[in-house]
Amino acid sequence: LQRGVQLLLLPIHVLACLGLWDSFYKKLFPYVMAKVAPIYNHKVYKQKQELFSNLRKFAGPSGQLVLLEIGTGTGTNFQFYPPGCRLTCTDPNPNFRKFLLKSLSENQHLKLERSVVASGEDLRQIPDGAVDVVVCTLVLCSVTNIKKVLTEVLRVLRLGGAFYFLEHVAADHSSWTYFWQKVCDPAWKYFGDGCSLSRETQKELEKTNFSELNLRRIHVTPYWLPTSPHIIGYAVK
Protein backbone atom coordinates (compact mmCIF):
# COMPACT_ATOMS: atom_id res chain seq x y z
CA LEU A 1 0.00 0.00 0.00
CA GLN A 2 2.83 2.37 0.84
CA ARG A 3 4.47 1.64 -2.52
CA GLY A 4 1.14 2.36 -4.20
CA VAL A 5 0.93 5.74 -2.49
CA GLN A 6 4.50 6.51 -3.53
CA LEU A 7 3.64 5.63 -7.14
CA LEU A 8 0.67 8.01 -7.10
CA LEU A 9 2.97 10.71 -5.73
CA LEU A 10 5.54 10.28 -8.49
CA PRO A 11 4.70 13.60 -10.28
CA ILE A 12 5.10 15.50 -7.00
CA HIS A 13 8.33 13.61 -6.26
CA VAL A 14 9.70 14.71 -9.64
CA LEU A 15 8.76 18.33 -8.89
CA ALA A 16 10.44 18.02 -5.48
CA CYS A 17 13.64 16.67 -7.08
CA LEU A 18 13.62 19.64 -9.44
CA GLY A 19 13.22 22.02 -6.50
CA LEU A 20 9.82 23.23 -7.69
CA TRP A 21 7.48 21.67 -5.12
CA ASP A 22 8.95 23.34 -2.01
CA SER A 23 8.95 26.82 -3.52
CA PHE A 24 5.29 26.41 -4.49
CA TYR A 25 4.00 24.68 -1.37
CA LYS A 26 5.80 26.91 1.13
CA LYS A 27 3.71 29.79 -0.27
CA LEU A 28 0.49 27.77 -0.14
CA PHE A 29 1.04 26.07 3.24
CA PRO A 30 0.37 29.15 5.44
CA TYR A 31 -3.06 29.54 3.80
CA VAL A 32 -3.79 25.85 4.48
CA MET A 33 -2.75 26.24 8.12
CA ALA A 34 -4.81 29.42 8.52
CA LYS A 35 -7.87 27.26 7.78
CA VAL A 36 -6.83 24.10 9.63
CA ALA A 37 -5.22 25.57 12.79
CA PRO A 38 -8.43 27.11 14.26
CA ILE A 39 -10.25 23.77 13.82
CA TYR A 40 -7.43 21.92 15.58
CA ASN A 41 -7.23 24.59 18.31
CA HIS A 42 -10.93 24.13 19.03
CA LYS A 43 -10.40 20.37 19.51
CA VAL A 44 -7.50 20.77 21.94
CA TYR A 45 -8.61 24.02 23.60
CA LYS A 46 -9.01 22.49 27.08
CA GLN A 47 -5.73 20.60 26.83
CA LYS A 48 -3.84 23.74 25.76
CA GLN A 49 -5.51 25.82 28.43
CA GLU A 50 -4.44 23.31 31.08
CA LEU A 51 -0.94 22.94 29.63
CA PHE A 52 -0.20 26.67 29.58
CA SER A 53 -1.94 27.46 32.88
CA ASN A 54 1.32 27.39 34.86
CA LEU A 55 3.51 29.42 32.46
CA ARG A 56 3.83 32.26 34.95
CA LYS A 57 5.65 30.11 37.51
CA PHE A 58 8.67 30.05 35.17
CA ALA A 59 8.93 33.86 34.93
CA GLY A 60 12.35 35.29 35.79
CA PRO A 61 13.25 37.43 38.85
CA SER A 62 11.64 40.51 37.24
CA GLY A 63 8.29 38.70 37.15
CA GLN A 64 8.03 39.17 33.41
CA LEU A 65 7.89 36.01 31.30
CA VAL A 66 10.35 35.81 28.38
CA LEU A 67 8.95 33.28 25.94
CA LEU A 68 10.32 31.86 22.69
CA GLU A 69 8.00 29.97 20.35
CA ILE A 70 9.57 27.67 17.75
CA GLY A 71 7.57 27.24 14.55
CA THR A 72 5.03 29.92 15.47
CA GLY A 73 3.15 29.58 12.18
CA THR A 74 -0.13 31.51 12.31
CA GLY A 75 0.17 32.27 16.03
CA THR A 76 -2.65 30.02 17.27
CA ASN A 77 -1.05 29.70 20.73
CA PHE A 78 -1.03 33.44 21.44
CA GLN A 79 -4.39 33.42 23.20
CA PHE A 80 -2.99 31.09 25.88
CA TYR A 81 0.02 33.25 26.82
CA PRO A 82 -0.17 35.53 29.90
CA PRO A 83 -0.52 39.32 29.55
CA GLY A 84 2.74 41.26 29.33
CA CYS A 85 4.62 38.24 28.02
CA ARG A 86 7.80 39.21 26.12
CA LEU A 87 7.54 37.11 22.98
CA THR A 88 10.08 36.01 20.38
CA CYS A 89 8.71 34.08 17.39
CA THR A 90 10.65 31.88 15.01
CA ASP A 91 9.58 30.04 11.86
CA PRO A 92 11.60 28.88 8.85
CA ASN A 93 8.79 29.90 6.47
CA PRO A 94 8.66 33.70 5.93
CA ASN A 95 5.27 33.36 4.21
CA PHE A 96 3.58 33.02 7.61
CA ARG A 97 4.34 36.65 8.49
CA LYS A 98 1.02 38.23 7.50
CA PHE A 99 -0.91 35.60 9.46
CA LEU A 100 1.39 36.12 12.43
CA LEU A 101 0.74 39.88 12.39
CA LYS A 102 -3.01 39.26 12.20
CA SER A 103 -2.86 37.03 15.29
CA LEU A 104 -0.81 39.64 17.13
CA SER A 105 -3.41 42.32 16.34
CA GLU A 106 -6.04 40.02 17.91
CA ASN A 107 -3.87 39.37 21.00
CA GLN A 108 -2.73 42.78 22.13
CA HIS A 109 -1.98 41.49 25.62
CA LEU A 110 1.35 40.25 24.19
CA LYS A 111 4.51 42.18 23.37
CA LEU A 112 6.39 40.92 20.32
CA GLU A 113 10.09 41.60 20.77
CA ARG A 114 11.46 39.73 17.75
CA SER A 115 10.26 37.68 14.81
CA VAL A 116 13.06 35.55 13.35
CA VAL A 117 13.09 33.47 10.18
CA ALA A 118 14.97 30.41 11.44
CA SER A 119 14.63 26.67 11.81
CA GLY A 120 14.45 25.03 15.21
CA GLU A 121 17.80 23.36 14.56
CA ASP A 122 19.59 26.71 14.26
CA LEU A 123 18.57 29.40 16.76
CA ARG A 124 21.92 31.20 16.70
CA GLN A 125 20.16 34.58 16.87
CA ILE A 126 18.92 33.74 20.38
CA PRO A 127 21.63 34.05 23.10
CA ASP A 128 22.42 31.28 25.58
CA GLY A 129 20.11 31.17 28.61
CA ALA A 130 18.05 34.09 27.33
CA VAL A 131 14.50 32.77 27.75
CA ASP A 132 12.30 31.46 30.56
CA VAL A 133 10.06 29.27 28.40
CA VAL A 134 10.26 27.66 24.97
CA VAL A 135 7.01 26.52 23.32
CA CYS A 136 6.80 24.05 20.45
CA THR A 137 3.45 22.64 19.21
CA LEU A 138 3.02 20.45 16.12
CA VAL A 139 6.56 21.27 15.01
CA LEU A 140 8.82 18.37 16.04
CA CYS A 141 6.92 16.16 13.57
CA SER A 142 8.37 18.13 10.66
CA VAL A 143 11.85 19.28 11.72
CA THR A 144 14.87 17.71 10.05
CA ASN A 145 16.58 16.71 13.30
CA ILE A 146 14.71 16.52 16.63
CA LYS A 147 17.92 16.04 18.63
CA LYS A 148 19.40 19.29 17.27
CA VAL A 149 16.20 21.18 18.06
CA LEU A 150 16.16 19.93 21.65
CA THR A 151 19.86 20.77 22.02
CA GLU A 152 19.06 24.33 20.93
CA VAL A 153 16.11 24.43 23.34
CA LEU A 154 18.41 23.54 26.26
CA ARG A 155 20.95 26.14 25.14
CA VAL A 156 18.53 29.10 24.97
CA LEU A 157 16.65 28.21 28.18
CA ARG A 158 17.89 29.64 31.46
CA LEU A 159 18.53 27.17 34.26
CA GLY A 160 15.13 26.28 35.72
CA GLY A 161 13.31 27.32 32.54
CA ALA A 162 10.78 25.06 30.82
CA PHE A 163 10.05 23.57 27.40
CA TYR A 164 6.34 23.13 26.59
CA PHE A 165 5.26 20.72 23.86
CA LEU A 166 2.17 19.27 22.17
CA GLU A 167 2.95 16.88 19.31
CA HIS A 168 1.26 14.14 17.33
CA VAL A 169 3.36 10.98 17.45
CA ALA A 170 3.59 7.36 16.31
CA ALA A 171 0.84 5.07 17.56
CA ASP A 172 1.48 1.74 19.24
CA HIS A 173 3.33 -0.39 16.69
CA SER A 174 0.83 -3.24 16.98
CA SER A 175 -2.16 -1.00 16.17
CA TRP A 176 -4.03 -0.35 12.93
CA THR A 177 -3.40 3.36 13.47
CA TYR A 178 0.34 2.78 13.16
CA PHE A 179 -0.26 0.67 10.03
CA TRP A 180 -2.10 3.57 8.39
CA GLN A 181 0.47 6.07 9.62
CA LYS A 182 3.17 4.17 7.72
CA VAL A 183 0.96 3.88 4.61
CA CYS A 184 0.14 7.60 4.59
CA ASP A 185 3.59 8.90 5.56
CA PRO A 186 4.88 9.49 1.98
CA ALA A 187 1.90 11.69 1.10
CA TRP A 188 1.82 13.41 4.49
CA LYS A 189 5.42 14.52 4.04
CA TYR A 190 4.57 16.48 0.89
CA PHE A 191 1.24 17.96 1.97
CA GLY A 192 2.29 18.58 5.60
CA ASP A 193 5.46 20.46 4.66
CA GLY A 194 7.83 17.71 5.79
CA CYS A 195 5.57 16.33 8.54
CA SER A 196 5.97 12.69 9.59
CA LEU A 197 3.11 10.71 11.12
CA SER A 198 5.26 8.07 12.80
CA ARG A 199 7.90 9.92 14.80
CA GLU A 200 8.87 8.61 18.24
CA THR A 201 9.23 12.12 19.66
CA GLN A 202 8.77 11.01 23.27
CA LYS A 203 11.93 8.87 23.04
CA GLU A 204 13.99 11.92 22.02
CA LEU A 205 12.55 13.92 24.91
CA GLU A 206 13.42 11.13 27.33
CA LYS A 207 17.02 11.05 26.05
CA THR A 208 17.47 14.82 26.36
CA ASN A 209 19.20 16.13 29.48
CA PHE A 210 16.18 17.75 31.16
CA SER A 211 16.07 17.71 34.96
CA GLU A 212 12.34 16.97 34.93
CA LEU A 213 9.97 15.62 32.27
CA ASN A 214 6.19 15.78 32.63
CA LEU A 215 4.64 13.92 29.70
CA ARG A 216 1.36 12.20 29.05
CA ARG A 217 -0.33 10.65 26.03
CA ILE A 218 -3.68 11.81 24.70
CA HIS A 219 -5.81 11.14 21.64
CA VAL A 220 -7.37 13.94 19.62
CA THR A 221 -10.69 13.32 17.88
CA PRO A 222 -11.60 11.85 15.48
CA TYR A 223 -9.70 8.82 16.78
CA TRP A 224 -9.49 7.12 13.38
CA LEU A 225 -7.21 9.83 11.97
CA PRO A 226 -3.50 8.89 11.81
CA THR A 227 -2.72 12.16 13.65
CA SER A 228 -4.84 11.20 16.69
CA PRO A 229 -2.05 9.95 19.05
CA HIS A 230 -0.39 12.90 20.83
CA ILE A 231 2.01 13.66 23.63
CA ILE A 232 1.60 16.76 25.77
CA GLY A 233 3.55 18.24 28.67
CA TYR A 234 6.59 20.25 29.70
CA ALA A 235 10.21 19.62 30.62
CA VAL A 236 12.41 21.64 32.98
CA LYS A 237 16.08 22.44 32.33
PDB file of C-alpha atoms in Angstrom:
ATOM      1  CA  LEU A   1       0.000   0.000   0.000  1.00  0.00           C
ATOM      2  CA  GLN A   2       2.827   2.374   0.839  1.00  0.00           C
ATOM      3  CA  ARG A   3       4.472   1.643  -2.519  1.00  0.00           C
ATOM      4  CA  GLY A   4       1.144   2.356  -4.202  1.00  0.00           C
ATOM      5  CA  VAL A   5       0.929   5.737  -2.493  1.00  0.00           C
ATOM      6  CA  GLN A   6       4.501   6.513  -3.534  1.00  0.00           C
ATOM      7  CA  LEU A   7       3.641   5.626  -7.137  1.00  0.00           C
ATOM      8  CA  LEU A   8       0.668   8.008  -7.097  1.00  0.00           C
ATOM      9  CA  LEU A   9       2.966  10.714  -5.734  1.00  0.00           C
ATOM     10  CA  LEU A  10       5.543  10.279  -8.494  1.00  0.00           C
ATOM     11  CA  PRO A  11       4.696  13.596 -10.282  1.00  0.00           C
ATOM     12  CA  ILE A  12       5.104  15.503  -7.000  1.00  0.00           C
ATOM     13  CA  HIS A  13       8.329  13.611  -6.257  1.00  0.00           C
ATOM     14  CA  VAL A  14       9.705  14.709  -9.639  1.00  0.00           C
ATOM     15  CA  LEU A  15       8.757  18.328  -8.888  1.00  0.00           C
ATOM     16  CA  ALA A  16      10.440  18.021  -5.481  1.00  0.00           C
ATOM     17  CA  CYS A  17      13.639  16.668  -7.075  1.00  0.00           C
ATOM     18  CA  LEU A  18      13.620  19.643  -9.443  1.00  0.00           C
ATOM     19  CA  GLY A  19      13.222  22.016  -6.503  1.00  0.00           C
ATOM     20  CA  LEU A  20       9.820  23.233  -7.690  1.00  0.00           C
ATOM     21  CA  TRP A  21       7.481  21.672  -5.115  1.00  0.00           C
ATOM     22  CA  ASP A  22       8.950  23.338  -2.014  1.00  0.00           C
ATOM     23  CA  SER A  23       8.953  26.821  -3.520  1.00  0.00           C
ATOM     24  CA  PHE A  24       5.286  26.410  -4.492  1.00  0.00           C
ATOM     25  CA  TYR A  25       4.005  24.679  -1.366  1.00  0.00           C
ATOM     26  CA  LYS A  26       5.802  26.913   1.128  1.00  0.00           C
ATOM     27  CA  LYS A  27       3.715  29.791  -0.268  1.00  0.00           C
ATOM     28  CA  LEU A  28       0.494  27.766  -0.137  1.00  0.00           C
ATOM     29  CA  PHE A  29       1.040  26.065   3.244  1.00  0.00           C
ATOM     30  CA  PRO A  30       0.366  29.147   5.443  1.00  0.00           C
ATOM     31  CA  TYR A  31      -3.058  29.538   3.797  1.00  0.00           C
ATOM     32  CA  VAL A  32      -3.788  25.853   4.481  1.00  0.00           C
ATOM     33  CA  MET A  33      -2.747  26.242   8.120  1.00  0.00           C
ATOM     34  CA  ALA A  34      -4.807  29.417   8.517  1.00  0.00           C
ATOM     35  CA  LYS A  35      -7.872  27.265   7.780  1.00  0.00           C
ATOM     36  CA  VAL A  36      -6.827  24.096   9.633  1.00  0.00           C
ATOM     37  CA  ALA A  37      -5.223  25.568  12.787  1.00  0.00           C
ATOM     38  CA  PRO A  38      -8.431  27.114  14.259  1.00  0.00           C
ATOM     39  CA  ILE A  39     -10.254  23.772  13.822  1.00  0.00           C
ATOM     40  CA  TYR A  40      -7.435  21.924  15.583  1.00  0.00           C
ATOM     41  CA  ASN A  41      -7.234  24.591  18.305  1.00  0.00           C
ATOM     42  CA  HIS A  42     -10.928  24.130  19.029  1.00  0.00           C
ATOM     43  CA  LYS A  43     -10.403  20.374  19.511  1.00  0.00           C
ATOM     44  CA  VAL A  44      -7.502  20.771  21.936  1.00  0.00           C
ATOM     45  CA  TYR A  45      -8.607  24.022  23.597  1.00  0.00           C
ATOM     46  CA  LYS A  46      -9.015  22.493  27.078  1.00  0.00           C
ATOM     47  CA  GLN A  47      -5.725  20.603  26.835  1.00  0.00           C
ATOM     48  CA  LYS A  48      -3.840  23.737  25.761  1.00  0.00           C
ATOM     49  CA  GLN A  49      -5.510  25.819  28.434  1.00  0.00           C
ATOM     50  CA  GLU A  50      -4.438  23.307  31.076  1.00  0.00           C
ATOM     51  CA  LEU A  51      -0.936  22.936  29.630  1.00  0.00           C
ATOM     52  CA  PHE A  52      -0.200  26.667  29.584  1.00  0.00           C
ATOM     53  CA  SER A  53      -1.939  27.460  32.878  1.00  0.00           C
ATOM     54  CA  ASN A  54       1.325  27.391  34.861  1.00  0.00           C
ATOM     55  CA  LEU A  55       3.510  29.419  32.460  1.00  0.00           C
ATOM     56  CA  ARG A  56       3.826  32.256  34.954  1.00  0.00           C
ATOM     57  CA  LYS A  57       5.654  30.114  37.508  1.00  0.00           C
ATOM     58  CA  PHE A  58       8.672  30.051  35.172  1.00  0.00           C
ATOM     59  CA  ALA A  59       8.931  33.857  34.931  1.00  0.00           C
ATOM     60  CA  GLY A  60      12.350  35.288  35.790  1.00  0.00           C
ATOM     61  CA  PRO A  61      13.255  37.431  38.845  1.00  0.00           C
ATOM     62  CA  SER A  62      11.635  40.512  37.244  1.00  0.00           C
ATOM     63  CA  GLY A  63       8.294  38.697  37.151  1.00  0.00           C
ATOM     64  CA  GLN A  64       8.025  39.173  33.406  1.00  0.00           C
ATOM     65  CA  LEU A  65       7.889  36.014  31.304  1.00  0.00           C
ATOM     66  CA  VAL A  66      10.352  35.812  28.384  1.00  0.00           C
ATOM     67  CA  LEU A  67       8.945  33.275  25.935  1.00  0.00           C
ATOM     68  CA  LEU A  68      10.315  31.857  22.690  1.00  0.00           C
ATOM     69  CA  GLU A  69       8.003  29.965  20.351  1.00  0.00           C
ATOM     70  CA  ILE A  70       9.572  27.665  17.751  1.00  0.00           C
ATOM     71  CA  GLY A  71       7.570  27.242  14.553  1.00  0.00           C
ATOM     72  CA  THR A  72       5.031  29.915  15.473  1.00  0.00           C
ATOM     73  CA  GLY A  73       3.155  29.582  12.176  1.00  0.00           C
ATOM     74  CA  THR A  74      -0.128  31.509  12.306  1.00  0.00           C
ATOM     75  CA  GLY A  75       0.167  32.269  16.030  1.00  0.00           C
ATOM     76  CA  THR A  76      -2.647  30.024  17.273  1.00  0.00           C
ATOM     77  CA  ASN A  77      -1.051  29.697  20.726  1.00  0.00           C
ATOM     78  CA  PHE A  78      -1.027  33.444  21.435  1.00  0.00           C
ATOM     79  CA  GLN A  79      -4.395  33.425  23.197  1.00  0.00           C
ATOM     80  CA  PHE A  80      -2.989  31.095  25.878  1.00  0.00           C
ATOM     81  CA  TYR A  81       0.020  33.253  26.815  1.00  0.00           C
ATOM     82  CA  PRO A  82      -0.169  35.528  29.901  1.00  0.00           C
ATOM     83  CA  PRO A  83      -0.518  39.323  29.549  1.00  0.00           C
ATOM     84  CA  GLY A  84       2.742  41.255  29.327  1.00  0.00           C
ATOM     85  CA  CYS A  85       4.625  38.236  28.017  1.00  0.00           C
ATOM     86  CA  ARG A  86       7.800  39.205  26.122  1.00  0.00           C
ATOM     87  CA  LEU A  87       7.545  37.111  22.983  1.00  0.00           C
ATOM     88  CA  THR A  88      10.077  36.006  20.380  1.00  0.00           C
ATOM     89  CA  CYS A  89       8.711  34.081  17.392  1.00  0.00           C
ATOM     90  CA  THR A  90      10.653  31.875  15.008  1.00  0.00           C
ATOM     91  CA  ASP A  91       9.579  30.043  11.860  1.00  0.00           C
ATOM     92  CA  PRO A  92      11.596  28.875   8.851  1.00  0.00           C
ATOM     93  CA  ASN A  93       8.795  29.897   6.471  1.00  0.00           C
ATOM     94  CA  PRO A  94       8.658  33.703   5.933  1.00  0.00           C
ATOM     95  CA  ASN A  95       5.273  33.362   4.209  1.00  0.00           C
ATOM     96  CA  PHE A  96       3.582  33.015   7.615  1.00  0.00           C
ATOM     97  CA  ARG A  97       4.344  36.646   8.487  1.00  0.00           C
ATOM     98  CA  LYS A  98       1.017  38.230   7.496  1.00  0.00           C
ATOM     99  CA  PHE A  99      -0.907  35.597   9.458  1.00  0.00           C
ATOM    100  CA  LEU A 100       1.395  36.122  12.434  1.00  0.00           C
ATOM    101  CA  LEU A 101       0.738  39.879  12.387  1.00  0.00           C
ATOM    102  CA  LYS A 102      -3.015  39.257  12.199  1.00  0.00           C
ATOM    103  CA  SER A 103      -2.858  37.027  15.289  1.00  0.00           C
ATOM    104  CA  LEU A 104      -0.809  39.640  17.132  1.00  0.00           C
ATOM    105  CA  SER A 105      -3.414  42.316  16.345  1.00  0.00           C
ATOM    106  CA  GLU A 106      -6.042  40.016  17.914  1.00  0.00           C
ATOM    107  CA  ASN A 107      -3.874  39.369  21.005  1.00  0.00           C
ATOM    108  CA  GLN A 108      -2.725  42.783  22.128  1.00  0.00           C
ATOM    109  CA  HIS A 109      -1.979  41.489  25.624  1.00  0.00           C
ATOM    110  CA  LEU A 110       1.353  40.252  24.191  1.00  0.00           C
ATOM    111  CA  LYS A 111       4.509  42.183  23.374  1.00  0.00           C
ATOM    112  CA  LEU A 112       6.393  40.915  20.316  1.00  0.00           C
ATOM    113  CA  GLU A 113      10.090  41.599  20.770  1.00  0.00           C
ATOM    114  CA  ARG A 114      11.462  39.728  17.747  1.00  0.00           C
ATOM    115  CA  SER A 115      10.265  37.684  14.814  1.00  0.00           C
ATOM    116  CA  VAL A 116      13.062  35.551  13.353  1.00  0.00           C
ATOM    117  CA  VAL A 117      13.093  33.469  10.180  1.00  0.00           C
ATOM    118  CA  ALA A 118      14.969  30.409  11.435  1.00  0.00           C
ATOM    119  CA  SER A 119      14.628  26.670  11.806  1.00  0.00           C
ATOM    120  CA  GLY A 120      14.449  25.029  15.213  1.00  0.00           C
ATOM    121  CA  GLU A 121      17.795  23.359  14.557  1.00  0.00           C
ATOM    122  CA  ASP A 122      19.588  26.709  14.264  1.00  0.00           C
ATOM    123  CA  LEU A 123      18.573  29.400  16.757  1.00  0.00           C
ATOM    124  CA  ARG A 124      21.918  31.205  16.697  1.00  0.00           C
ATOM    125  CA  GLN A 125      20.159  34.582  16.872  1.00  0.00           C
ATOM    126  CA  ILE A 126      18.925  33.737  20.375  1.00  0.00           C
ATOM    127  CA  PRO A 127      21.625  34.053  23.101  1.00  0.00           C
ATOM    128  CA  ASP A 128      22.421  31.278  25.585  1.00  0.00           C
ATOM    129  CA  GLY A 129      20.114  31.170  28.614  1.00  0.00           C
ATOM    130  CA  ALA A 130      18.054  34.086  27.333  1.00  0.00           C
ATOM    131  CA  VAL A 131      14.500  32.769  27.751  1.00  0.00           C
ATOM    132  CA  ASP A 132      12.304  31.462  30.563  1.00  0.00           C
ATOM    133  CA  VAL A 133      10.062  29.270  28.404  1.00  0.00           C
ATOM    134  CA  VAL A 134      10.258  27.658  24.972  1.00  0.00           C
ATOM    135  CA  VAL A 135       7.010  26.520  23.319  1.00  0.00           C
ATOM    136  CA  CYS A 136       6.796  24.045  20.447  1.00  0.00           C
ATOM    137  CA  THR A 137       3.454  22.642  19.213  1.00  0.00           C
ATOM    138  CA  LEU A 138       3.024  20.453  16.121  1.00  0.00           C
ATOM    139  CA  VAL A 139       6.560  21.267  15.014  1.00  0.00           C
ATOM    140  CA  LEU A 140       8.822  18.373  16.045  1.00  0.00           C
ATOM    141  CA  CYS A 141       6.924  16.163  13.574  1.00  0.00           C
ATOM    142  CA  SER A 142       8.368  18.135  10.662  1.00  0.00           C
ATOM    143  CA  VAL A 143      11.850  19.277  11.721  1.00  0.00           C
ATOM    144  CA  THR A 144      14.870  17.711  10.047  1.00  0.00           C
ATOM    145  CA  ASN A 145      16.585  16.708  13.295  1.00  0.00           C
ATOM    146  CA  ILE A 146      14.710  16.517  16.629  1.00  0.00           C
ATOM    147  CA  LYS A 147      17.924  16.037  18.626  1.00  0.00           C
ATOM    148  CA  LYS A 148      19.404  19.291  17.275  1.00  0.00           C
ATOM    149  CA  VAL A 149      16.196  21.184  18.057  1.00  0.00           C
ATOM    150  CA  LEU A 150      16.155  19.934  21.649  1.00  0.00           C
ATOM    151  CA  THR A 151      19.860  20.766  22.017  1.00  0.00           C
ATOM    152  CA  GLU A 152      19.062  24.333  20.933  1.00  0.00           C
ATOM    153  CA  VAL A 153      16.108  24.433  23.343  1.00  0.00           C
ATOM    154  CA  LEU A 154      18.411  23.543  26.256  1.00  0.00           C
ATOM    155  CA  ARG A 155      20.951  26.144  25.138  1.00  0.00           C
ATOM    156  CA  VAL A 156      18.535  29.105  24.971  1.00  0.00           C
ATOM    157  CA  LEU A 157      16.648  28.208  28.176  1.00  0.00           C
ATOM    158  CA  ARG A 158      17.887  29.642  31.462  1.00  0.00           C
ATOM    159  CA  LEU A 159      18.532  27.168  34.260  1.00  0.00           C
ATOM    160  CA  GLY A 160      15.135  26.283  35.717  1.00  0.00           C
ATOM    161  CA  GLY A 161      13.311  27.320  32.539  1.00  0.00           C
ATOM    162  CA  ALA A 162      10.782  25.063  30.823  1.00  0.00           C
ATOM    163  CA  PHE A 163      10.053  23.568  27.402  1.00  0.00           C
ATOM    164  CA  TYR A 164       6.339  23.131  26.594  1.00  0.00           C
ATOM    165  CA  PHE A 165       5.255  20.720  23.857  1.00  0.00           C
ATOM    166  CA  LEU A 166       2.174  19.266  22.175  1.00  0.00           C
ATOM    167  CA  GLU A 167       2.947  16.883  19.313  1.00  0.00           C
ATOM    168  CA  HIS A 168       1.255  14.141  17.335  1.00  0.00           C
ATOM    169  CA  VAL A 169       3.356  10.977  17.448  1.00  0.00           C
ATOM    170  CA  ALA A 170       3.586   7.365  16.305  1.00  0.00           C
ATOM    171  CA  ALA A 171       0.836   5.070  17.557  1.00  0.00           C
ATOM    172  CA  ASP A 172       1.476   1.737  19.238  1.00  0.00           C
ATOM    173  CA  HIS A 173       3.331  -0.393  16.687  1.00  0.00           C
ATOM    174  CA  SER A 174       0.830  -3.236  16.981  1.00  0.00           C
ATOM    175  CA  SER A 175      -2.157  -0.999  16.168  1.00  0.00           C
ATOM    176  CA  TRP A 176      -4.028  -0.354  12.926  1.00  0.00           C
ATOM    177  CA  THR A 177      -3.398   3.364  13.470  1.00  0.00           C
ATOM    178  CA  TYR A 178       0.339   2.777  13.161  1.00  0.00           C
ATOM    179  CA  PHE A 179      -0.260   0.675  10.033  1.00  0.00           C
ATOM    180  CA  TRP A 180      -2.103   3.566   8.387  1.00  0.00           C
ATOM    181  CA  GLN A 181       0.474   6.068   9.617  1.00  0.00           C
ATOM    182  CA  LYS A 182       3.171   4.171   7.717  1.00  0.00           C
ATOM    183  CA  VAL A 183       0.964   3.884   4.614  1.00  0.00           C
ATOM    184  CA  CYS A 184       0.136   7.603   4.589  1.00  0.00           C
ATOM    185  CA  ASP A 185       3.592   8.901   5.561  1.00  0.00           C
ATOM    186  CA  PRO A 186       4.882   9.493   1.980  1.00  0.00           C
ATOM    187  CA  ALA A 187       1.901  11.694   1.098  1.00  0.00           C
ATOM    188  CA  TRP A 188       1.825  13.412   4.494  1.00  0.00           C
ATOM    189  CA  LYS A 189       5.416  14.516   4.036  1.00  0.00           C
ATOM    190  CA  TYR A 190       4.567  16.478   0.891  1.00  0.00           C
ATOM    191  CA  PHE A 191       1.239  17.962   1.971  1.00  0.00           C
ATOM    192  CA  GLY A 192       2.287  18.577   5.600  1.00  0.00           C
ATOM    193  CA  ASP A 193       5.462  20.464   4.665  1.00  0.00           C
ATOM    194  CA  GLY A 194       7.829  17.711   5.791  1.00  0.00           C
ATOM    195  CA  CYS A 195       5.569  16.330   8.539  1.00  0.00           C
ATOM    196  CA  SER A 196       5.975  12.688   9.586  1.00  0.00           C
ATOM    197  CA  LEU A 197       3.111  10.715  11.119  1.00  0.00           C
ATOM    198  CA  SER A 198       5.260   8.072  12.799  1.00  0.00           C
ATOM    199  CA  ARG A 199       7.902   9.915  14.804  1.00  0.00           C
ATOM    200  CA  GLU A 200       8.866   8.610  18.242  1.00  0.00           C
ATOM    201  CA  THR A 201       9.226  12.115  19.661  1.00  0.00           C
ATOM    202  CA  GLN A 202       8.773  11.012  23.267  1.00  0.00           C
ATOM    203  CA  LYS A 203      11.928   8.870  23.039  1.00  0.00           C
ATOM    204  CA  GLU A 204      13.985  11.916  22.016  1.00  0.00           C
ATOM    205  CA  LEU A 205      12.547  13.919  24.912  1.00  0.00           C
ATOM    206  CA  GLU A 206      13.420  11.132  27.331  1.00  0.00           C
ATOM    207  CA  LYS A 207      17.020  11.050  26.050  1.00  0.00           C
ATOM    208  CA  THR A 208      17.471  14.822  26.362  1.00  0.00           C
ATOM    209  CA  ASN A 209      19.198  16.133  29.484  1.00  0.00           C
ATOM    210  CA  PHE A 210      16.179  17.755  31.162  1.00  0.00           C
ATOM    211  CA  SER A 211      16.073  17.712  34.964  1.00  0.00           C
ATOM    212  CA  GLU A 212      12.341  16.970  34.933  1.00  0.00           C
ATOM    213  CA  LEU A 213       9.973  15.620  32.265  1.00  0.00           C
ATOM    214  CA  ASN A 214       6.191  15.784  32.635  1.00  0.00           C
ATOM    215  CA  LEU A 215       4.639  13.920  29.704  1.00  0.00           C
ATOM    216  CA  ARG A 216       1.356  12.196  29.051  1.00  0.00           C
ATOM    217  CA  ARG A 217      -0.325  10.646  26.033  1.00  0.00           C
ATOM    218  CA  ILE A 218      -3.684  11.811  24.700  1.00  0.00           C
ATOM    219  CA  HIS A 219      -5.808  11.136  21.635  1.00  0.00           C
ATOM    220  CA  VAL A 220      -7.372  13.936  19.615  1.00  0.00           C
ATOM    221  CA  THR A 221     -10.693  13.315  17.881  1.00  0.00           C
ATOM    222  CA  PRO A 222     -11.601  11.850  15.480  1.00  0.00           C
ATOM    223  CA  TYR A 223      -9.702   8.819  16.784  1.00  0.00           C
ATOM    224  CA  TRP A 224      -9.487   7.118  13.379  1.00  0.00           C
ATOM    225  CA  LEU A 225      -7.207   9.828  11.973  1.00  0.00           C
ATOM    226  CA  PRO A 226      -3.499   8.889  11.813  1.00  0.00           C
ATOM    227  CA  THR A 227      -2.722  12.162  13.654  1.00  0.00           C
ATOM    228  CA  SER A 228      -4.843  11.202  16.686  1.00  0.00           C
ATOM    229  CA  PRO A 229      -2.052   9.951  19.053  1.00  0.00           C
ATOM    230  CA  HIS A 230      -0.393  12.897  20.826  1.00  0.00           C
ATOM    231  CA  ILE A 231       2.013  13.661  23.633  1.00  0.00           C
ATOM    232  CA  ILE A 232       1.602  16.765  25.774  1.00  0.00           C
ATOM    233  CA  GLY A 233       3.554  18.240  28.665  1.00  0.00           C
ATOM    234  CA  TYR A 234       6.588  20.255  29.696  1.00  0.00           C
ATOM    235  CA  ALA A 235      10.207  19.618  30.622  1.00  0.00           C
ATOM    236  CA  VAL A 236      12.409  21.642  32.980  1.00  0.00           C
ATOM    237  CA  LYS A 237      16.081  22.443  32.326  1.00  0.00           C
TER     238      LYS A 237
END
